[in-house]
Amino acid sequence: MANEKDRYRVGLDIGGTFTDFVLVDADTGQMRIHKCLTTPEDPSVGALDGLEALLSEAGLGLADVGHLVHGTTLVANALIERRGAKLALMTTRGFRDALEMGKQQRYDKHDLFLQFPEPLAPRSRRVEIDERISRDGDAIVPIDENQVRREANKLAKAGVEAIAVCFLHAYK
């Protein structure tokens, strides 16, 4: 028997067309499922409405749920369908073309005519920044924040909606 806080568990998956829900009662093993349309303009609306409907059908409120697990295919779908924000890439000077050069891991090494998809940020929207961090995290070339601001402003004026930032050894 689960403690009262952990008794009810909800899983929800926001897909491109439907949002699916499952409610599990850990004490009885009983499951309830619910499905509603995904609201593409704001997926949280459909998710919250569906969650409320699922819990209401079971005579429960959100405070009764001890665990909620959420998954979605929306991001994967957007990448596959190549839709979404107009994207730019800001990277360490000298690494602008790394997206197109990284071809060693071919998924069909015997296909000499294999075509890779175009990068989500085309070369015209890839900006090099004068900065460099060592593998140990030391600033070899300190970042020029004014350069970053200038480049971000240029990208925004060009209609860019999102900027991916990928600096060498930034994890350090």
Coordinates of C-alpha atoms in Angstrom, one line a residue:
M1 CA 0.0 0.0 0.0
A2 CA 1.5 3.4 -1.1
N3 CA 1.5 6.2 1.3
E4 CA -1.3 8.7 0.7
K5 CA 1.0 11.2 -1.0
D6 CA 2.3 8.6 -3.5
R7 CA -1.0 6.8 -4.1
Y8 CA -2.1 8.6 -7.4
R9 CA 0.2 8.9 -10.3
V10 CA -0.4 10.6 -13.6
G11 CA 1.4 10.3 -16.9
L12 CA 0.7 12.6 -19.8
D13 CA 2.1 12.7 -23.3
I14 CA 1.5 15.7 -25.6
G15 CA 1.6 14.6 -29.2
G16 CA 1.0 16.4 -32.4
T17 CA -2.7 15.6 -32.6
F18 CA -3.7 14.2 -29.2
T19 CA -2.7 14.5 -25.6
D20 CA -2.9 11.2 -23.8
F21 CA -3.3 10.7 -20.0
V22 CA -3.2 7.8 -17.6
L23 CA -4.1 7.9 -13.9
V24 CA -2.9 5.0 -11.7
D25 CA -4.1 4.2 -8.2
A26 CA -1.0 2.5 -6.7
D27 CA -3.2 0.9 -4.0
T28 CA -5.7 -0.8 -6.2
G29 CA -3.8 -1.0 -9.5
Q30 CA -6.8 0.6 -11.2
M31 CA -6.0 2.7 -14.3
R32 CA -8.0 5.4 -16.0
I33 CA -7.2 6.8 -19.4
H34 CA -8.2 10.1 -21.0
K35 CA -7.5 11.6 -24.4
C36 CA -8.0 15.1 -25.7
L37 CA -7.0 17.2 -28.7
T38 CA -3.6 18.9 -28.4
T39 CA -3.8 22.7 -28.6
P40 CA -1.0 23.6 -31.0
E41 CA -1.1 27.3 -30.2
D42 CA -0.4 26.5 -26.6
P43 CA 0.0 22.8 -25.7
S44 CA -0.3 23.6 -22.0
V45 CA -4.0 24.6 -22.4
G46 CA -5.0 21.1 -23.7
A47 CA -2.8 19.4 -21.2
L48 CA -4.2 21.3 -18.2
D49 CA -7.8 20.9 -19.5
G50 CA -7.3 17.2 -20.0
L51 CA -5.6 16.7 -16.7
E52 CA -8.5 18.5 -15.0
A53 CA -11.1 16.3 -16.8
L54 CA -9.2 13.1 -15.9
L55 CA -9.0 13.9 -12.2
S56 CA -12.5 15.2 -12.1
E57 CA -13.8 11.8 -13.5
A58 CA -11.9 10.1 -10.7
G59 CA -13.2 12.5 -8.0
L60 CA -9.7 13.8 -7.4
G61 CA -7.9 17.1 -7.4
L62 CA -4.4 18.0 -8.4
A63 CA -3.3 18.0 -4.8
D64 CA -4.1 14.2 -4.6
V65 CA -1.5 13.4 -7.3
G66 CA 1.9 12.4 -5.8
H67 CA 3.7 11.9 -9.1
L68 CA 3.3 13.4 -12.5
V69 CA 5.4 12.3 -15.5
H70 CA 5.2 14.3 -18.7
G71 CA 6.5 13.4 -22.2
T72 CA 6.1 15.0 -25.6
T73 CA 6.9 14.5 -29.2
L74 CA 6.3 18.1 -30.2
V75 CA 10.0 19.0 -30.3
A76 CA 11.0 15.9 -32.2
N77 CA 8.1 16.6 -34.7
A78 CA 9.2 20.2 -35.1
L79 CA 12.8 19.1 -35.9
I80 CA 11.7 16.4 -38.3
E81 CA 9.2 18.7 -40.1
R82 CA 11.8 21.5 -39.9
R83 CA 9.3 24.0 -38.6
G84 CA 9.6 26.3 -35.6
A85 CA 11.5 29.4 -34.8
K86 CA 13.9 31.0 -37.3
L87 CA 17.2 29.8 -35.7
A88 CA 20.7 31.2 -35.6
L89 CA 23.9 29.8 -34.0
M90 CA 26.5 31.7 -32.0
T91 CA 29.7 29.8 -31.7
T92 CA 33.4 30.1 -30.9
R93 CA 35.5 31.7 -33.7
G94 CA 36.7 29.0 -36.0
F95 CA 33.8 26.6 -35.4
R96 CA 31.1 28.1 -37.7
D97 CA 31.1 25.2 -40.1
A98 CA 31.4 22.4 -37.6
L99 CA 27.8 21.4 -38.2
E100 CA 28.5 20.6 -41.8
M101 CA 32.0 19.1 -41.3
G102 CA 31.0 16.5 -38.7
K103 CA 30.2 13.7 -41.2
Q104 CA 32.2 10.8 -39.7
Q105 CA 29.2 9.1 -38.1
R106 CA 27.4 8.0 -41.2
Y107 CA 24.3 6.0 -40.6
D108 CA 24.8 4.2 -43.9
K109 CA 28.6 4.1 -44.4
H110 CA 28.3 2.2 -47.8
D111 CA 26.0 4.8 -49.4
L112 CA 28.4 7.1 -51.3
F113 CA 25.5 9.4 -52.3
L114 CA 24.0 9.8 -48.8
Q115 CA 22.5 13.3 -48.4
F116 CA 22.4 14.9 -45.0
P117 CA 19.7 17.4 -44.1
E118 CA 20.6 21.0 -44.2
P119 CA 21.5 22.4 -40.7
L120 CA 18.7 24.1 -38.9
A121 CA 20.9 27.3 -38.8
P122 CA 22.1 28.0 -42.3
R123 CA 25.7 29.4 -42.7
S124 CA 24.3 32.9 -43.1
R125 CA 22.8 32.7 -39.6
R126 CA 25.9 31.3 -37.9
V127 CA 27.9 33.9 -36.0
E128 CA 31.5 33.5 -34.7
I129 CA 32.3 35.1 -31.4
D130 CA 35.9 35.9 -30.3
E131 CA 36.1 33.8 -27.1
R132 CA 37.9 30.6 -26.1
I133 CA 37.7 28.5 -23.0
S134 CA 40.3 25.8 -22.4
R135 CA 39.3 22.2 -21.7
D136 CA 39.9 23.0 -18.0
G137 CA 37.6 25.9 -18.0
D138 CA 40.1 28.7 -18.1
A139 CA 39.4 31.8 -20.3
I140 CA 42.1 31.8 -23.0
V141 CA 40.2 34.6 -24.8
P142 CA 37.7 36.3 -22.6
I143 CA 34.3 36.8 -24.1
D144 CA 33.4 40.2 -25.3
E145 CA 29.9 40.8 -24.1
N146 CA 29.5 43.8 -26.3
Q147 CA 30.3 41.7 -29.4
V148 CA 27.7 39.2 -28.3
R149 CA 25.1 42.0 -27.9
R150 CA 26.0 43.5 -31.3
E151 CA 25.7 40.2 -33.1
A152 CA 22.4 39.3 -31.3
N153 CA 21.0 42.6 -32.3
K154 CA 22.0 42.1 -36.0
L155 CA 20.4 38.6 -35.9
A156 CA 17.2 40.0 -34.3
K157 CA 17.0 42.7 -37.0
A158 CA 17.3 39.9 -39.6
G159 CA 14.2 38.2 -38.2
V160 CA 15.9 35.5 -36.1
E161 CA 13.6 34.3 -33.4
A162 CA 16.0 32.0 -31.4
I163 CA 19.7 31.7 -31.0
A164 CA 21.5 28.5 -30.1
V165 CA 24.8 29.2 -28.2
C166 CA 27.5 26.6 -28.6
F167 CA 30.9 27.7 -27.3
L168 CA 33.8 25.3 -27.2
H169 CA 34.2 23.8 -23.7
A170 CA 31.3 25.9 -22.4
Y171 CA 30.3 23.0 -20.1
K172 CA 33.4 24.0 -18.0

